[in-house]
XYZ file of C-alpha atoms in Angstrom:
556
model
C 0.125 12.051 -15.780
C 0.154 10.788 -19.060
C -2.733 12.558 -21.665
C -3.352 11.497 -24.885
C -4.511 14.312 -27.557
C -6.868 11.703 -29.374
C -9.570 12.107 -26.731
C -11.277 9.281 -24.877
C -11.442 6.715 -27.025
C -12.237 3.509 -26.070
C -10.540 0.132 -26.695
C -11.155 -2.091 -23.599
C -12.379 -5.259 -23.820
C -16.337 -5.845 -23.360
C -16.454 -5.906 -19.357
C -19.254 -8.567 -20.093
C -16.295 -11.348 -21.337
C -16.697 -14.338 -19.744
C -13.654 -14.830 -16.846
C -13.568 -15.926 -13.094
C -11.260 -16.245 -10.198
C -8.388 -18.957 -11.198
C -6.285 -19.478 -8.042
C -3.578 -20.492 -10.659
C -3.576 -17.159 -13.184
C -3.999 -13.649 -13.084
C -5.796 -12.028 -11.030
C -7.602 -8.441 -9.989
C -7.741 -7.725 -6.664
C -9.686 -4.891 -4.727
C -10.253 -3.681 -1.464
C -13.738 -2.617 -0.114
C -14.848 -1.128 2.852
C -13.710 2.164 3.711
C -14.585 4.828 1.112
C -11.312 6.209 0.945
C -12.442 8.402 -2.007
C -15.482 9.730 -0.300
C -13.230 10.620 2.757
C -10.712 12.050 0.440
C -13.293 15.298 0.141
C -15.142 13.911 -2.741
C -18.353 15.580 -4.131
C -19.785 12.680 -3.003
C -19.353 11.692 0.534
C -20.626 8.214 0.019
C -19.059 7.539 -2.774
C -18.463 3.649 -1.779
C -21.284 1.147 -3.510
C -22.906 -1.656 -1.620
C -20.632 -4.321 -2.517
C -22.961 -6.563 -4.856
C -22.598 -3.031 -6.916
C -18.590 -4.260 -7.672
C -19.805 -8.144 -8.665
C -22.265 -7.187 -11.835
C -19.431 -7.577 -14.382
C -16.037 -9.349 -15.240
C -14.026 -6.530 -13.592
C -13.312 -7.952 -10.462
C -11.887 -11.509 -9.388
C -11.534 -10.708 -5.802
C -13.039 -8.463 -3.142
C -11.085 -7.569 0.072
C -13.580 -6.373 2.848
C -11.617 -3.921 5.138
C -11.668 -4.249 7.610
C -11.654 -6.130 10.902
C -9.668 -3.509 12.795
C -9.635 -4.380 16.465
C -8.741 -8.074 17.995
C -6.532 -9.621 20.693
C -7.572 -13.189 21.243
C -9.777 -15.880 22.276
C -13.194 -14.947 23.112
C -12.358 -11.259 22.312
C -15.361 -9.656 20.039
C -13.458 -8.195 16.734
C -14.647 -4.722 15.769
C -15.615 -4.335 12.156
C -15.219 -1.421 10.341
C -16.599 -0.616 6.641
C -17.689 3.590 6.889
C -20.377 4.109 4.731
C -21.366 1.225 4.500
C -21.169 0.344 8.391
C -24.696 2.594 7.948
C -26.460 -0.087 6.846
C -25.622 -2.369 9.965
C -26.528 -2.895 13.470
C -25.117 -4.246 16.205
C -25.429 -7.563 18.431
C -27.351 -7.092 21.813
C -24.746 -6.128 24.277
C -21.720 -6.195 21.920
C -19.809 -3.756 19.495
C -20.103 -6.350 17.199
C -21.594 -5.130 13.938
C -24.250 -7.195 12.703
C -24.737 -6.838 8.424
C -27.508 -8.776 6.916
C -27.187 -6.864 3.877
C -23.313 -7.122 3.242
C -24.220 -10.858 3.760
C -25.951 -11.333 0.929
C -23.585 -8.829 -0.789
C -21.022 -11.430 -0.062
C -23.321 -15.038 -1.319
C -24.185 -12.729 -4.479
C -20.677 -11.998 -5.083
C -19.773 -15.801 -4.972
C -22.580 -16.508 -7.346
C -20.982 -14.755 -10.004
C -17.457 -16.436 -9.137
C -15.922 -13.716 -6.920
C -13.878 -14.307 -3.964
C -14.625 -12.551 -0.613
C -11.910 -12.402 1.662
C -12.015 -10.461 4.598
C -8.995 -8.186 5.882
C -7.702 -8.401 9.678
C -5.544 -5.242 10.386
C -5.213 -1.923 8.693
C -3.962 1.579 10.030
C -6.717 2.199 12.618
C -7.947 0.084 15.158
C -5.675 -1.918 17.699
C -4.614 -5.711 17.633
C -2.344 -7.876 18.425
C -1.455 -11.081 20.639
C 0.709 -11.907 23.127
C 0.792 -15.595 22.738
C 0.656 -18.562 20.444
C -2.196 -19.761 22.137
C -3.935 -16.588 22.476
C -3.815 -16.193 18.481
C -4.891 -20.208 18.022
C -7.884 -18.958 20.303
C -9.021 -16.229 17.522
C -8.514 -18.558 14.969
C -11.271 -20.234 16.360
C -13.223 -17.084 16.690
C -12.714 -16.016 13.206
C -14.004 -19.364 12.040
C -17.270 -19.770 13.857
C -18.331 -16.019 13.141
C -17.070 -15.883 10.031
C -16.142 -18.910 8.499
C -17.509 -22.378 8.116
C -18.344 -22.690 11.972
C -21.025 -21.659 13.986
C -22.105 -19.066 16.347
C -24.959 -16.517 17.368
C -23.059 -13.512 16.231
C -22.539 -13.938 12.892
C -22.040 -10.317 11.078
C -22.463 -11.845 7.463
C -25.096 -14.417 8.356
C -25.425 -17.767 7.000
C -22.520 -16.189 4.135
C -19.395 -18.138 4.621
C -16.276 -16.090 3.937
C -13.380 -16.991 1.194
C -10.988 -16.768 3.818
C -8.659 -13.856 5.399
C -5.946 -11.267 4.346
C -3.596 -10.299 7.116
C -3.013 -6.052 6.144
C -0.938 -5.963 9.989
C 0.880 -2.568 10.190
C 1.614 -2.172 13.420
C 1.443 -3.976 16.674
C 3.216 -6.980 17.638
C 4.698 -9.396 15.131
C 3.692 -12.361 17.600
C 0.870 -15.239 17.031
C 0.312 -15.021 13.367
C 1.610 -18.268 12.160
C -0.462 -19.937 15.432
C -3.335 -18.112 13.812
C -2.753 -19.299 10.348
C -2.052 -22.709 11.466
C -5.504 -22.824 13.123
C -7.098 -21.415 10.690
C -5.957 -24.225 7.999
C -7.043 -26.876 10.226
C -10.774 -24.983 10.217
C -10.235 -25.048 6.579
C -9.242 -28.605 6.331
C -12.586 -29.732 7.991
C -15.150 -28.280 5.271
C -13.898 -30.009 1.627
C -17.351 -27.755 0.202
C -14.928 -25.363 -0.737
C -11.653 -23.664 -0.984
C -10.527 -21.112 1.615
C -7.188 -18.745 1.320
C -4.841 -16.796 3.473
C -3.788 -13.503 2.001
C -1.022 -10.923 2.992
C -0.574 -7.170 2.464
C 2.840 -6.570 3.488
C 4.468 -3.321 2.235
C 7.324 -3.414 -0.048
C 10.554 -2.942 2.799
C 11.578 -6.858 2.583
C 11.218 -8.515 4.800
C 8.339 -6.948 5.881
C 8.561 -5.520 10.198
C 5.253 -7.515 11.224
C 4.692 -10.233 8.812
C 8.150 -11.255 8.185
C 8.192 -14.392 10.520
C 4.329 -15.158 9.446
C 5.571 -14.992 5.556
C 8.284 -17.090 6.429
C 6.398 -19.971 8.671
C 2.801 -20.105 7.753
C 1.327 -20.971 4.498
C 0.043 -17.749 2.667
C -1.723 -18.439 -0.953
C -1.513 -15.322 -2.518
C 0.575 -11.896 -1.108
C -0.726 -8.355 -2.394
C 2.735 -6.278 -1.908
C 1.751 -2.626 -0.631
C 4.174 -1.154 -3.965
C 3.514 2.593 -2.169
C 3.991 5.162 0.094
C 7.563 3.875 1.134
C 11.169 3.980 -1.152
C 10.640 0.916 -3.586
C 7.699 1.872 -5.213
C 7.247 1.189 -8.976
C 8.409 4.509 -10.156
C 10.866 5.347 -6.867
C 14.110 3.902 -8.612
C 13.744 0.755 -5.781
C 11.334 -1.194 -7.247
C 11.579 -4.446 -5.395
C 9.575 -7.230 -7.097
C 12.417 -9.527 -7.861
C 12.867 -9.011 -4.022
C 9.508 -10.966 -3.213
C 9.854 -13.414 -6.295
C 13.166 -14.952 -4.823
C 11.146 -15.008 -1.404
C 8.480 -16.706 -3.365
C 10.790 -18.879 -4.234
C 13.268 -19.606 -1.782
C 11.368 -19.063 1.226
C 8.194 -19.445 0.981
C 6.622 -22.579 2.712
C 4.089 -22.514 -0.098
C 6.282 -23.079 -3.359
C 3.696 -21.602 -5.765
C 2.518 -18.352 -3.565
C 1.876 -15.645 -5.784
C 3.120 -11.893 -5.707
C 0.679 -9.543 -6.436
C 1.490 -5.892 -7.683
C 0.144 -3.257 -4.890
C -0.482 -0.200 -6.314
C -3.708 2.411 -5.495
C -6.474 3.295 -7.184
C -5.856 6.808 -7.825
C -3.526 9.793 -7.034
C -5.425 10.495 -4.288
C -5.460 6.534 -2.621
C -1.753 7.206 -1.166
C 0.497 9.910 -0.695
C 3.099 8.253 -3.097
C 3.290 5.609 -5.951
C 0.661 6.395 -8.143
C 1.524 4.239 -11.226
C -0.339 6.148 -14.532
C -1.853 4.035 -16.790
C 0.597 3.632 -19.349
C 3.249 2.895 -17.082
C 1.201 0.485 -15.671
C 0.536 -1.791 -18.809
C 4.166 -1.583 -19.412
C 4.830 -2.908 -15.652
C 2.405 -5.811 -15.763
C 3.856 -6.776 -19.579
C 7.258 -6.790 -17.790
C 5.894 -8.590 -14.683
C 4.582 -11.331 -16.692
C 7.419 -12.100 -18.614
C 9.973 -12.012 -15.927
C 8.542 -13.421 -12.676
C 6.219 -16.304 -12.952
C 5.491 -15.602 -9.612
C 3.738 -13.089 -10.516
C -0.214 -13.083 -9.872
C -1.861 -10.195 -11.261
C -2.771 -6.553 -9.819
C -4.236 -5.259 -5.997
C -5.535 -2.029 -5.833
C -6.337 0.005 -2.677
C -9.091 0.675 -3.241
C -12.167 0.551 -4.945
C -14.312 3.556 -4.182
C -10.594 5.207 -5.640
C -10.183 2.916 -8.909
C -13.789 3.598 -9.794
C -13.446 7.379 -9.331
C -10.669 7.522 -11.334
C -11.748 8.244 -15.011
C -7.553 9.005 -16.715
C -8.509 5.978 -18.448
C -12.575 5.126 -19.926
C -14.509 4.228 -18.320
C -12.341 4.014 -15.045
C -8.988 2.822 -13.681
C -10.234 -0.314 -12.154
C -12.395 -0.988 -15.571
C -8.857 -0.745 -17.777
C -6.541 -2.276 -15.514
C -8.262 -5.475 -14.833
C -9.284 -5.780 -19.086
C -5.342 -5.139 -19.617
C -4.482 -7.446 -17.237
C -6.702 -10.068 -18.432
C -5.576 -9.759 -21.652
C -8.016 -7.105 -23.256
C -7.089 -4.391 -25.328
C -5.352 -0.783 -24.072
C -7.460 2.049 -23.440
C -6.314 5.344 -24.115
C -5.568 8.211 -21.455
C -8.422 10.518 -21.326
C -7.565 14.466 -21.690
C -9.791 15.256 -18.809
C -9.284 12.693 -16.167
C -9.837 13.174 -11.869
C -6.637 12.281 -11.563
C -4.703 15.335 -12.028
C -2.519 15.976 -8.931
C -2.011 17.924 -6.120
C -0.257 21.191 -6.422
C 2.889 20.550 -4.639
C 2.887 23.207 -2.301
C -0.821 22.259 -1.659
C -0.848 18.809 0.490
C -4.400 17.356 0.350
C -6.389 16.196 3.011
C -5.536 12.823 4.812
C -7.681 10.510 7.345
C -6.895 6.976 7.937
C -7.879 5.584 4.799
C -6.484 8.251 2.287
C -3.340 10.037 1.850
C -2.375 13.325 0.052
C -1.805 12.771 -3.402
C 2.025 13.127 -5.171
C 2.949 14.695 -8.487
C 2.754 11.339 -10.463
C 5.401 11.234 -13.351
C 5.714 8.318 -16.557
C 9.033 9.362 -17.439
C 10.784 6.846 -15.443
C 11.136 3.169 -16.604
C 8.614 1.217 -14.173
C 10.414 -2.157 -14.668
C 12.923 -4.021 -11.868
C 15.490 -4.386 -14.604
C 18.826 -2.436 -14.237
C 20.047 0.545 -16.039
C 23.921 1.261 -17.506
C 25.175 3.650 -15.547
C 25.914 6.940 -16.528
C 29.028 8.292 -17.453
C 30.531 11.761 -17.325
C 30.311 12.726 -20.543
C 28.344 10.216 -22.052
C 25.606 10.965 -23.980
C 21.870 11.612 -22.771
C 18.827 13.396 -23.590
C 18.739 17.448 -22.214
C 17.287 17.620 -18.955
C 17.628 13.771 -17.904
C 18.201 12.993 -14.388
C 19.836 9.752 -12.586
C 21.739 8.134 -10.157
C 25.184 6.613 -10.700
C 26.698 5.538 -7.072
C 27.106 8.301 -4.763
C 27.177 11.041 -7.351
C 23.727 12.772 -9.016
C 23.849 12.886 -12.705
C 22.435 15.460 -14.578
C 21.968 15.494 -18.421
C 23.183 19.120 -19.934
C 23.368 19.769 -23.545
C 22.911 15.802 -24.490
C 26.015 15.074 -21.810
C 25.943 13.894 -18.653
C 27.324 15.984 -15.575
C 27.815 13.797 -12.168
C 27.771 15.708 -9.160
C 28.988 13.969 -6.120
C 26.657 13.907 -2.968
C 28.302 15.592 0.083
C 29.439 13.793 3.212
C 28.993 10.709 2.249
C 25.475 10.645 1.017
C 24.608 8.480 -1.716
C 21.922 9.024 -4.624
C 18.430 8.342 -4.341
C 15.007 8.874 -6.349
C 11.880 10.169 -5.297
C 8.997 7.867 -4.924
C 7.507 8.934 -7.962
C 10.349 8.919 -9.886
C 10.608 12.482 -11.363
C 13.524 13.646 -9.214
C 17.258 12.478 -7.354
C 18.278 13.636 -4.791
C 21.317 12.915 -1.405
C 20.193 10.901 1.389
C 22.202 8.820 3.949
C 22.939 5.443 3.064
C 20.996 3.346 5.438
C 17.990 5.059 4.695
C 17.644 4.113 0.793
C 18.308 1.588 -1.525
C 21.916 2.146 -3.546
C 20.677 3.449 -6.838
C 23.570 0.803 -8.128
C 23.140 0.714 -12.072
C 24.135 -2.032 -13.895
C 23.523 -4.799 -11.234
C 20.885 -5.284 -8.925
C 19.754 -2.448 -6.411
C 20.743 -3.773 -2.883
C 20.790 -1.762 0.866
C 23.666 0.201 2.312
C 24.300 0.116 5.421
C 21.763 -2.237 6.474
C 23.623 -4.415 8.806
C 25.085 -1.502 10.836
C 21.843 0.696 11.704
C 18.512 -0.568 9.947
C 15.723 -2.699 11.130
C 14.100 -4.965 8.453
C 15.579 -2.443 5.593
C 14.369 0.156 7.934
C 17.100 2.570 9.130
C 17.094 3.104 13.380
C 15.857 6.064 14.474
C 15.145 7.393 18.178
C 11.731 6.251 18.277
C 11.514 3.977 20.919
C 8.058 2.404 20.365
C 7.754 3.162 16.500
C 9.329 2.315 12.979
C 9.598 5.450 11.328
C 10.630 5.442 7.133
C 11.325 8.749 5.954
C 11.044 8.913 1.939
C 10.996 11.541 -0.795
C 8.123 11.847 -3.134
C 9.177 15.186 -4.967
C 11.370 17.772 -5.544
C 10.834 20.386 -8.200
C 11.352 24.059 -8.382
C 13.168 24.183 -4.866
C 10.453 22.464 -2.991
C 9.586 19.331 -1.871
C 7.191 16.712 -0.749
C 8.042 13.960 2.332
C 6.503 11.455 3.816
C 7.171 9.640 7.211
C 5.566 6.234 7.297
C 5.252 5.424 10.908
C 4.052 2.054 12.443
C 3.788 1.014 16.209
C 6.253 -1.419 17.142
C 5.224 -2.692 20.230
C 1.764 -4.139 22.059
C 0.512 -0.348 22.582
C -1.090 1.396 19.528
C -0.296 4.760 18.815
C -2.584 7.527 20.987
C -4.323 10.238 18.949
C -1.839 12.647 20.794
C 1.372 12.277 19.332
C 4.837 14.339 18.167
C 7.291 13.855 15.459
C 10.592 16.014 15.397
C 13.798 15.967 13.164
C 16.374 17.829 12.046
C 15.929 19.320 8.483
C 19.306 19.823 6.328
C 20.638 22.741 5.995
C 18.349 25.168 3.915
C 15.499 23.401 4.299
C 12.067 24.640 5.440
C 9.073 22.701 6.337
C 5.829 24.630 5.420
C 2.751 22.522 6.276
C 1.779 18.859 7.438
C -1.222 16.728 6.222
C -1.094 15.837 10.358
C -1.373 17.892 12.786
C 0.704 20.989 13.255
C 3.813 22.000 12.478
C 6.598 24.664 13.881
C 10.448 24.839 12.897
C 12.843 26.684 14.953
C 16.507 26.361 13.517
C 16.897 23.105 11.815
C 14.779 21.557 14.697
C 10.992 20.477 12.550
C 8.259 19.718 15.208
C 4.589 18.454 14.481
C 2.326 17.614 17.005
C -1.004 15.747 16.357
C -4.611 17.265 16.350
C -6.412 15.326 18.702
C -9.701 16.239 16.151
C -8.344 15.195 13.013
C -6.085 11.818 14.182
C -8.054 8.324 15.548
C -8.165 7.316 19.053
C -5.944 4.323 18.274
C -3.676 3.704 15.193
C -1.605 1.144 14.250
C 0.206 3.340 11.572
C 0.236 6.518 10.945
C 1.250 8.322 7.622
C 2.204 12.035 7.581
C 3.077 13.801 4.641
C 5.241 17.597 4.563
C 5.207 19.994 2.058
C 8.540 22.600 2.375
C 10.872 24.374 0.514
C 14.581 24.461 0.146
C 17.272 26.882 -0.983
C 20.003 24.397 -1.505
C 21.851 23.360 -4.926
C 21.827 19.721 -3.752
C 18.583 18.586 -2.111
C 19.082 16.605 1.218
C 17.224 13.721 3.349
C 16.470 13.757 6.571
C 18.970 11.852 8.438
C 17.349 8.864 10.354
C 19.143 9.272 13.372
C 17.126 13.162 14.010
C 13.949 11.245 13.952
C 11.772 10.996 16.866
C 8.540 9.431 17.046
C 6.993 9.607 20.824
C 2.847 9.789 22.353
C-alpha cells in the first residue's frame, strides 16, 4: 500500500458538487446489501447504513441492491437477501418473501436526488437458475410486477419502482437469461415514465462461463467487470480490459454498452485485486484515454469503500471525485487498509474474502511491456516475465531463468511476484504484443483450464509469493442445475516442496503432495453458487510452482 509522508491532507473535490447519473459518461457504481465489512470481523458488526445514508451527497451515481439470491421461474417467490439490513424487514403472510417498507422509501429518496437503484439477481449464496426459455420469460414477469412497473400484492419495496436489474450469476446454469432479458425489455417498453437498464457482473475470464451467451444475445446497457479474485486482475500481469472493449465492440448487440472497471472496496472486499489508490487514478486516466468504452468505476462494496480511510475521507469518497474529474487526494499514513500478514489468512463468509498483500509497483495499465533481455538493463531487485523464462533484475541486469517442464511465466494477482505455472492455466505473460491464452483450445473451458471436477469450474490463481511462502486462491463456481452443498472437498496435488498450512474454508490435511480440505458444515452456507477458498503455505523451492489443473478436484 502506497503511504504518503505528508499526512492526510485533503484535496478532493467538495462532495456537495453538483453531478447525476448520465447513462452516456462516467459513472460510480456501488453495491449495497450485504455488509461485507461488518461480516469481515469489523468493530462494528453493522457496519452497513440504511441505504438513503449512501444518497445525501454527489458520491454515488448508482446503487446495486444485493441481492435477490434464490429464483427458478414463473410463479416462484425470489428470496431477498440484504443482512443487516434484512433486520428492518418482515415478511409476506405465508411466504419467505421479505417485505421492506423502509428500503422502499430508501429507494424513491435515492431517485430524488438522481441515483439509480438497480437491483442484483445472483451472487455467491443462494440457488437459481432455469431450465427453460419459457420458464425464465415467466420470471421476467415476476420480477416486473413485484418489482418493477407492474403490479402485485407482494411488493418488497412498495409503491418504489426499481431502475432495473444487474445479472451478478456465478454459478448455476447458463440457460434462460436472454428469454429473461428479452421479457424484461418488453416490460420496459410499456412504461415511457422512465428509463430502465439491464446490468451485468461478469468476472474478468472472457467470455465469461454463465453470462457468455446472455452478453452475446441480449441487450445489456452497462457491464461492471468483476477485475478480482481470478488471473487478470488490474495488477495480476493479465489485465484484460481491451478484452471486453473489443467485445463491446464487436459483439455486443448494444453498440454503445459500457465496460465498467470492477474492483473492491478495500483489501479486505476480496481475497485478491485490491487496486491502491494511486494505482487506481493512474488506471482510470489510462482507461479513459484508451477505451471509449469505458464507463467509469464498480466497487464491491459499499459498507468496504466507506470503511476504507488510505485515502480522506474514504475510498469510495476519492474514487468517485477522481473519477468525476475532482482533484487527487493523498494516501493517508494511517489507513484500515493495511493487509493481512501473509501467513495469517483472514476470515471469509460469503460476502468477504481474506485480504492479499496489495502492491503499486506494478504498472496497472493493459498496455504491453518490452520484453526483457538477458543482460539488459533494469533496476536491482525487478521482477518479470519474458515467455517461458522468469526474469530477475541483479545488479541493474537482467537474469532469465527458464521455467521447468514446460511451464511458462506468470504473475501473481497482485502483481508483486512471478512465478511457473502450466500453460492452460494463465495468460502468456507475452511482452511486447498483446497477452493472449496458451493452450486454450486443447484443455480450457471459457479461458478456464479442465480440471476433474465434474459439476464445478475450478480457477486456481496466485496472489503472493514472498519470503518462501505463498497465498492461493481457488475460485470455484457450480456448473450445473445443483448448487453446491455446505459439505464439500477440494484436493490437488501441490508441486514438489510445497506445503499447504491453513484454509480460509474449512479444513485442511496434506499427506505427500496429496492437499485435502473439506468444508465446515458451521462456517459454509446451505447452498452456494460459488465458493471462494483461499490457502496460505509455504515452499522450499528455488522456482515457485502452480498447481497443475489437471490434480484438481472439486466434489459434494
Amino acid at each position: 500500500m502506497l503511504k504518503s509522508t505528508l499526512g492526510a491532507t485533503l484535496m478532493l473535490a467538495s462532495a456537495s458538487l453538483s453531478q447525476a447519473f448520465n447513462a452516456d459518461g462516467i459513472n460510480y457504481v456501488n453495491y449495497w446489501g450485504q455488509n461485507s465489512y461488518g461480516a469481515s470481523g469489523a468493530p462494528q458488526a453493522n457496519w452497513q447504513k440504511n441505504l438513503a445514508s449512501y444518497c445525501q451527497d454527489s458520491v454515488e451515481d448508482v446503487l446495486v441492491l444485493s441481492f435477490l439470491t434464490t429464483f427458478f421461474g414463473a410463479g416462484n417467490k425470489p428470496v431477498l437477501d440484504f443482512s443487516n439490513a434484512s433486520n428492518n424487514c418482515t415478511t409476506f403472510d405465508g411466504t419467505t418473501l421479505l417485505n421492506c417498507p423502509q428500503i422502499g422509501e430508501d429507494i424513491k429518496t435515492c431517485q430524488a436526488k438522481g441515483k439509480k437503484i438497480i437491483l442484483a439477481l445472483g451472487g455467491a449464496a443462494g440457488s437459481y437458475g432455469f431450465t427453460s426459455d419459457s420458464q425464465a420469460s415467466g420470471f421476467a414477469d415476476t420480477l416486473w410486477d413485484i418489482f418493477g412497473g407492474g403490479s402485485s400484492n407482494t411488493r418488497p419495496f412498495g409503491d418504489a419502482v426499481i431502475d432495473g436489474f444487474d445479472l451478478d450469476i456465478e454459478g448455476g446454469s447458463a440457460s434462460g437469461y436472454t428469454a429473461m432479458i428479452n421479457q424484461l425489455r418488453t416490460h420496459f417498453a410499456s412504461d415511457s415514465s422512465r428509463s430502465y437498464y439491464i446490468t451485468g457482473a461478469p468476472q474478468c475470464p472472457f467470455p465469461d462461463a454463465y453470462l457468455g451467451d446472455a452478453l452475446s444475445n441480449a441487450w445489456f446497457d452497462f457491464v461492471w467487470v468483476q477485475f478480482y479474485n481470478n488471473y487478470c486482475s488490474v495488477q495480476g500481469g493479465n489485465f484484460n480490459f481491451g478484452t471486453w472493449d473489443n467485445w463491446a465492440k464487436t459483439q455486443s448487440k448494444n453498440p454503445d454498452v459500457k465496460i465498467y472497471l470492477g474492483v473492491p472496496g478495500s483489501t479486505s472486499a476480496a481475497s485478491s485485486g485490491y487496486v491502491p489508490y494511486n494505482t487506481l487514478t493512474g488506471t482510470i486516466d489510462s482507461l479513459k484515454s484508451q477505451y471509449s468504452s469505458f464507463g467509469g468505476v464498480m466497487m464491491w462494496d459499499a459498507s468496504q469503500a466507506y470503511s476504507n480511510t488510505e485515502v480522506s475521507p474514504n475510498f469510495a469518497t476519492a474514487v468517485s471525485s477522481y473519477l468525476h474529474g475532482g482533484q487527487a487526494s493523498q494516501v493517508n499514513n494511517n489507513s484500515k487498509t493495511s493487509s493481512t500478514s501473509i501467513g495469517k489468512p483472514a476470515g471469509s463468509s460469503t460476502s468477504v474474502k481474506p485480504s492479499s498483500t496489495s502492491s503499486s509497483s506494478s504498472i496497472a495499465s493493459p498496455t504491453s511491456k518490452a520484453c526483457p533481455v538477458s543482460g539488459g538493463s533494469c533496476t536491482t531487485g525487478a521482477l518479470a516475465c519474458s515467455g517461458n523464462s522468469v526474469a530477475i533484475c541483479d545488479h541493474e541486469k537482467w537474469v532469465l531463468q527458464s521455467c521447468p517442464n514446460s511451464l511458462v511465466c506468470a504473475s501473481s494477482t497482485d502483481g508483486s511476484a512471478v512465478y511457473c505455472n502450466y500453460g492452460s492455466a494463465v495468460q502468456s505473460q507475452s511482452c511486447g504484443t498483446q497477452s493472449k491464452f496458451v493452450g486454450v483450445a486443447a484443455n480450457s473451458t471459457n479461458g478456464i483450464p479442465k480440471t476433474q471436477s465434474p459439476n464445478a469450474q475450478v480457477s486456481y490463481f496466485i496472489n503472493n509469493v514472498k519470503n518462501n511462502q505463498f497465498q492461493a486462491s481457488f475460485n470455484v463456481r457450480a456448473a450445473g442445475a445443483s448448487p453446491i452443498s455446505n459439505s464439500w472437498t477440494l484436493t490437488f496435488n501441490a508441486p514438489q516442496g510445497q506445503t499447504v498450512q491453513k484454509s480460509s474454508l474449512g479444513t485442511v490435511s496434506q499427506s505427500g503432495n496429496t492437499v485435502t480440505i473439506k468444508a465446515n458444515r458451521k462456517k459454509v452456507p446451505a447452498n452456494s453458487e460459488a465458493v471462494l477458498i483461499d490457502i496460505v503455505g509455504s515452499h522450499n523451492s528455488t522456482m515457485f510452482e502452480g498447481v497443475d489443473p489437471k490434480s484438481i478436484k472439486f466434489t459434494w
